[in-house]
Coordinates of C-alpha atoms in Angstrom, one line a residue:
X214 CA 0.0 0.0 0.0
X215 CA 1.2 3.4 -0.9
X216 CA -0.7 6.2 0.9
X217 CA -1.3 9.6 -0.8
X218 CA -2.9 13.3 -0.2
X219 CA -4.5 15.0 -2.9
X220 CA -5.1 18.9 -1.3
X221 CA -7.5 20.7 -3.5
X222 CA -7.9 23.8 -3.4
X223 CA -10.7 26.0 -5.0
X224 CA -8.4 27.9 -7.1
X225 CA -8.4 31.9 -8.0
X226 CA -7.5 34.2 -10.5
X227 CA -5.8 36.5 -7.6
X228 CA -3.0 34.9 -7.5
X229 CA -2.2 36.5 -4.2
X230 CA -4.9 34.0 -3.3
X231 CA -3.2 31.5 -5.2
X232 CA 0.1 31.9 -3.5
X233 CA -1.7 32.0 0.1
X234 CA -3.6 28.7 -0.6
X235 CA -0.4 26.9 -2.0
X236 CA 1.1 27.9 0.8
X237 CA -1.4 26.7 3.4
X238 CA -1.3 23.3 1.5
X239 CA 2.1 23.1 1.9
X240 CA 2.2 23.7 5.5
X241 CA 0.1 21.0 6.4
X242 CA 2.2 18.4 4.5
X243 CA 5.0 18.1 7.3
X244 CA 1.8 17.0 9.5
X245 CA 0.9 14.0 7.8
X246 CA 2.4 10.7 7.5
X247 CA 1.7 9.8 3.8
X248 CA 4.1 8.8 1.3
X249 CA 2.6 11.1 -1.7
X250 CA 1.3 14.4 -1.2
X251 CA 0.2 16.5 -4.3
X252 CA -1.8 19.8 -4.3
X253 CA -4.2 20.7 -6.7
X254 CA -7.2 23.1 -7.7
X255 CA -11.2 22.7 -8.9
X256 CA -10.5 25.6 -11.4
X257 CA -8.7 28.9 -12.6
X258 CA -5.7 27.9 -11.0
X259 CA -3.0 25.0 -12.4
X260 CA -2.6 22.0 -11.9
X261 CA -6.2 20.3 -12.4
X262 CA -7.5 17.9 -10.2
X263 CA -6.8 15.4 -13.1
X264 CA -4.0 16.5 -13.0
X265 CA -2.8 16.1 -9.1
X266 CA -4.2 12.5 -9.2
X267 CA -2.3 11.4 -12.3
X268 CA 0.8 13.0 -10.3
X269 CA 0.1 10.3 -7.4
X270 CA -0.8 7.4 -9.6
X271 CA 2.7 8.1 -11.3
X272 CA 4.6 8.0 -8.3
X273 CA 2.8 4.9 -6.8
X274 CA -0.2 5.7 -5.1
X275 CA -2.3 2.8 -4.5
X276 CA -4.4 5.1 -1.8
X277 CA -5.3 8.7 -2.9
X278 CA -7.1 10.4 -0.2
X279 CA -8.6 13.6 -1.5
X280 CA -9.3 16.7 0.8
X281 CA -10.9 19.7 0.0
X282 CA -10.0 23.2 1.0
X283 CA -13.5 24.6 1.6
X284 CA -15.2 26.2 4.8
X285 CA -18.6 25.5 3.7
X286 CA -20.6 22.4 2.7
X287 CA -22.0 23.6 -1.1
X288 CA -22.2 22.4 -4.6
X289 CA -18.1 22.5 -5.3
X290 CA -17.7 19.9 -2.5
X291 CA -21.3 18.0 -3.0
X292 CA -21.1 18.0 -6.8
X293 CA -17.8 19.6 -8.9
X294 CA -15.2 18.3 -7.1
X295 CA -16.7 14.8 -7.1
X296 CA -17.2 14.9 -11.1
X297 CA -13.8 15.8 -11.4
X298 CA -13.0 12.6 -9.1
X299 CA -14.9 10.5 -11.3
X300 CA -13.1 11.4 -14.4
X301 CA -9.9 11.1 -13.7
X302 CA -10.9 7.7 -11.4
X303 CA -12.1 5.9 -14.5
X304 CA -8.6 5.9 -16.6
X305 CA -7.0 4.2 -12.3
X306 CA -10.0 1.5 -11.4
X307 CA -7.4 0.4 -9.5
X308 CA -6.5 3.0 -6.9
X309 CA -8.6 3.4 -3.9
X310 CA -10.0 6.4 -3.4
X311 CA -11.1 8.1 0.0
X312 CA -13.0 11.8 -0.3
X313 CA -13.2 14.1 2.4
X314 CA -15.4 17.0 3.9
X315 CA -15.7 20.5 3.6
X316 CA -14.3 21.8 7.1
X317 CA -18.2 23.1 7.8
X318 CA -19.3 23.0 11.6
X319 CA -16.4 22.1 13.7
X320 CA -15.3 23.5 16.9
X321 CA -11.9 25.0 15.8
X322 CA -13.3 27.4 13.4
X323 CA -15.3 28.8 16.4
X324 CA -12.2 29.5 17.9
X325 CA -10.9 31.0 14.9
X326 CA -14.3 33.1 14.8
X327 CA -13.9 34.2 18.5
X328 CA -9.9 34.8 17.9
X329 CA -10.7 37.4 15.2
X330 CA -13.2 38.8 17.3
X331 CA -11.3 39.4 20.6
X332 CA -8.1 40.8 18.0
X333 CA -10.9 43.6 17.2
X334 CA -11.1 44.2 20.6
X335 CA -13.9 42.2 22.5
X336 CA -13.4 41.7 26.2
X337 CA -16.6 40.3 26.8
X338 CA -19.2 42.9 26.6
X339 CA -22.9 42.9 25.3
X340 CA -22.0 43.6 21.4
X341 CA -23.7 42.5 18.3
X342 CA -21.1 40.5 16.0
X343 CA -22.4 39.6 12.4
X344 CA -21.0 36.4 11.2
X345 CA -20.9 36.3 7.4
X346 CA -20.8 34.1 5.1
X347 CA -20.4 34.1 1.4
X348 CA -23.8 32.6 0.8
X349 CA -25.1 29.9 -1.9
X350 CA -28.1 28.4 -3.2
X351 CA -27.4 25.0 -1.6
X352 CA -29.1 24.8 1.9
X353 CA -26.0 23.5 3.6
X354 CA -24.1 26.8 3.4
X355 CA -26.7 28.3 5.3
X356 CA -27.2 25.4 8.0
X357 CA -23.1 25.5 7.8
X358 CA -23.1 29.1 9.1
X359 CA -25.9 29.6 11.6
X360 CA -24.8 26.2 13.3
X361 CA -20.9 28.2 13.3
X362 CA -23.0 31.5 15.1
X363 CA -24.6 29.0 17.9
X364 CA -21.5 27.4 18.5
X365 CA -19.9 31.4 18.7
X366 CA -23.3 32.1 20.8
X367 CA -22.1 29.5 23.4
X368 CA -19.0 30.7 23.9
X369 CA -19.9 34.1 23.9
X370 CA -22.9 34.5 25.8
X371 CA -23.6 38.3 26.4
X372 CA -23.3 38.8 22.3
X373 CA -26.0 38.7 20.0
X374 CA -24.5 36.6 17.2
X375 CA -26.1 37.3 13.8
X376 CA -25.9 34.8 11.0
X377 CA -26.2 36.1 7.3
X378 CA -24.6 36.6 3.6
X379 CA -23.0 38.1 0.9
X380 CA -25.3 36.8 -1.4
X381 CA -27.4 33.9 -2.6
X382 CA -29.4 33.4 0.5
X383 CA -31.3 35.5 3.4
X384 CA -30.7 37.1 5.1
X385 CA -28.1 39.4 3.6
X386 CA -25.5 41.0 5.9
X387 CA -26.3 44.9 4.1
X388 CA -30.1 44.5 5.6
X389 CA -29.0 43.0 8.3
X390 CA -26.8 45.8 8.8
X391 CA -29.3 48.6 8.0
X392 CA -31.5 46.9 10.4
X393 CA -29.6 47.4 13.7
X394 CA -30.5 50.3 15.7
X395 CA -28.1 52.8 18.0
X396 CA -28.6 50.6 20.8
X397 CA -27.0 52.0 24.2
X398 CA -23.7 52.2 22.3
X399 CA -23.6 48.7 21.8
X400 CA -20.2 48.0 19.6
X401 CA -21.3 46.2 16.1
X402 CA -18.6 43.1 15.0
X403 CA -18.4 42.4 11.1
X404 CA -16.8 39.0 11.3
X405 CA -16.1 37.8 7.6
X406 CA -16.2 34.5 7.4
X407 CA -14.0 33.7 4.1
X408 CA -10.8 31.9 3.1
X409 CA -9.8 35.0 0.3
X410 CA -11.4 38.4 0.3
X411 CA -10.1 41.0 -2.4
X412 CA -13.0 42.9 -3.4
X413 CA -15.8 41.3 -1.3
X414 CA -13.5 42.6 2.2
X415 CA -13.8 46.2 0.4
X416 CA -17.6 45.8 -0.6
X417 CA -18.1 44.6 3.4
X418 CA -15.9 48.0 4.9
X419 CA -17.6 50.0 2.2
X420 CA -21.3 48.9 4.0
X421 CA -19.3 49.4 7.6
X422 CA -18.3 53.2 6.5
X423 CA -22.1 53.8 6.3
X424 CA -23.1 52.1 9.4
X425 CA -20.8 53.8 11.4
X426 CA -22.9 57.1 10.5
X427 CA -26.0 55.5 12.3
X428 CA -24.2 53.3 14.6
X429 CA -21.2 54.5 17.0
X430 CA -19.0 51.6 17.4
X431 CA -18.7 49.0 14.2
X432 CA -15.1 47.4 13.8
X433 CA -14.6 45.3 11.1
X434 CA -13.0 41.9 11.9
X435 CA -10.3 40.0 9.7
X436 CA -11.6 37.9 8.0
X437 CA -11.1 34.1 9.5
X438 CA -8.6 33.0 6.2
X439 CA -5.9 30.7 7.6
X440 CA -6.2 31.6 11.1
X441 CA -4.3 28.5 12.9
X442 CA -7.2 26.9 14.6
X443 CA -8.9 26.9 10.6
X444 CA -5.5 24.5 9.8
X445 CA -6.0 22.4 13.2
X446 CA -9.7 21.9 11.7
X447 CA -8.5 21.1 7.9
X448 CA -5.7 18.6 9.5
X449 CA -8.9 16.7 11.4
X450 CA -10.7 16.2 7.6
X451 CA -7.4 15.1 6.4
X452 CA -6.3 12.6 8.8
X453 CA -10.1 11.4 9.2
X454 CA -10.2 11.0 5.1
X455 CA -6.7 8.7 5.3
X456 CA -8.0 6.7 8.3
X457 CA -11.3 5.8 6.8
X458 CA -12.8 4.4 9.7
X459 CA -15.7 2.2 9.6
X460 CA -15.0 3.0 5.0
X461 CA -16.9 6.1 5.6
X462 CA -15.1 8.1 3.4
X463 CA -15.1 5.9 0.4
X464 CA -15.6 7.8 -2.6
X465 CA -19.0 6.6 -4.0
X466 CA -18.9 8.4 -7.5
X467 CA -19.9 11.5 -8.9
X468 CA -23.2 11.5 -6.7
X469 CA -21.1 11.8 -3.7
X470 CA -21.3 13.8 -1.0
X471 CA -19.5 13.0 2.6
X472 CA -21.4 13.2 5.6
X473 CA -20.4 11.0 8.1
X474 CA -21.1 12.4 11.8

């Protein structure tokens, strides 16, 4: 048997966001005991998933144990990486292939959450912290992200913690935004929850600038990116996706999607 890590990232035309997501990828390999590891991207950004896998058959891999580099349960994880999979798989029948989930609900982001919110300055206080997320028509995202704000709701219990999106499902952060109310001086959190930002970070301090003309005290968080506790979380899909306990992460074609508890 010779074990192997297929990283895929989502890929970018920034390549800013390129470089950071390489990077990432590459940071995690010292952490794993495998004998391959190969990085790779769903689109705009070389090499293709193809691509990474034929890498691993060439150099051996009998096991190929793909991981992707996603936040948020959606259609890319559920549906395009999975295709891809099934592609390439045909040409290898013989290589076993295990798939893994999207990081999604998992208690290390939530520290990652809370860490960017206490860098902005929380000590505790009643505040109002919006937590948002990129949005997408595929339920999951939206279960992905208010399950994240209870989680931050637990740990922070004098905040108000306020779920919403960028786009593609409700309720979107602007409203949301428009919405609150001078309350006692209440301090307003904009907590971006996103791998990469570019113009989406200066859409988000655009909406803050005219917020802060209603509201006294909004400070917008950094965005989580690759805050360390986000890597602790990616290393517990990767080393769950090589173990394969009980074959739950057996890739099952391009209908796949992994949801074992």
């Amino acid at each position: 048997m010779k074990q192997a890590v297929l990283y895929v990232g989502h890929g970018s035309r920034v390549k800013e966001a390129q470089d950071k997501a390489i990077s990432f990828m590459r940071s995690c390999m010292p952490l794993v005991e495998a004998d391959i590891q190969e990085i790779c991207f769903l689109e705009l950004t070389d090499p293709s998933i193809e691509e990474g896998f034929e890498v691993c058959v060439k150099k051996g891999a009998t096991h190929i144990a793909i991981v992707p580099l996603l936040l948020l349960t959606a259609m890319h994880a559920k549906s395009d990486i999975p295709v891809e999979i099934e592609k390439v798989k045909k040409r290898f029948p013989q290589v076993k292939v295990t798939y893994g989930r999207p990081i999604g609900v998992n208690q290390e982001v939530t520290k990652a959450v809370v860490a960017r919110i206490e860098e902005a300055g929380y000590r505790g206080e009643r505040a109002r912290i919006l937590l948002i997320g990129r949005g997408s028509s595929d339920p999951d995202v939206k279960r992905d992200v208010f399950g994240i704000a209870d989680d931050v709701r637990s740990i922070l219990p004098r905040a108000e913690v306020l779920p919403c999106f960028i786009t593609a499902c409700e309720p979107n952060y602007r409203d949301v935004l428009v919405q609150l109310t001078a309350d006692d001086h209440t301090p307003v959190y904009i907590v971006p929850y996103l791998l990469f930002t570019g113009i989406l970070m200066k859409e988000i301090e655009s909406e803050a600038d005219q917020a802060r003309e209603r509201l006294q005290d909004v400070r917008v968080c950094r965005y989580i990116g690759f805050h360390p506790h986000v890597k602790a979380a990616y290393m517990e899909r990767v080393q769950e996706t090589i173990l394969n306990k009980e074959d739950a992460f057996h890739f099952q074609g391009e209908g796949h999607a992994s949801s074992p508890s």
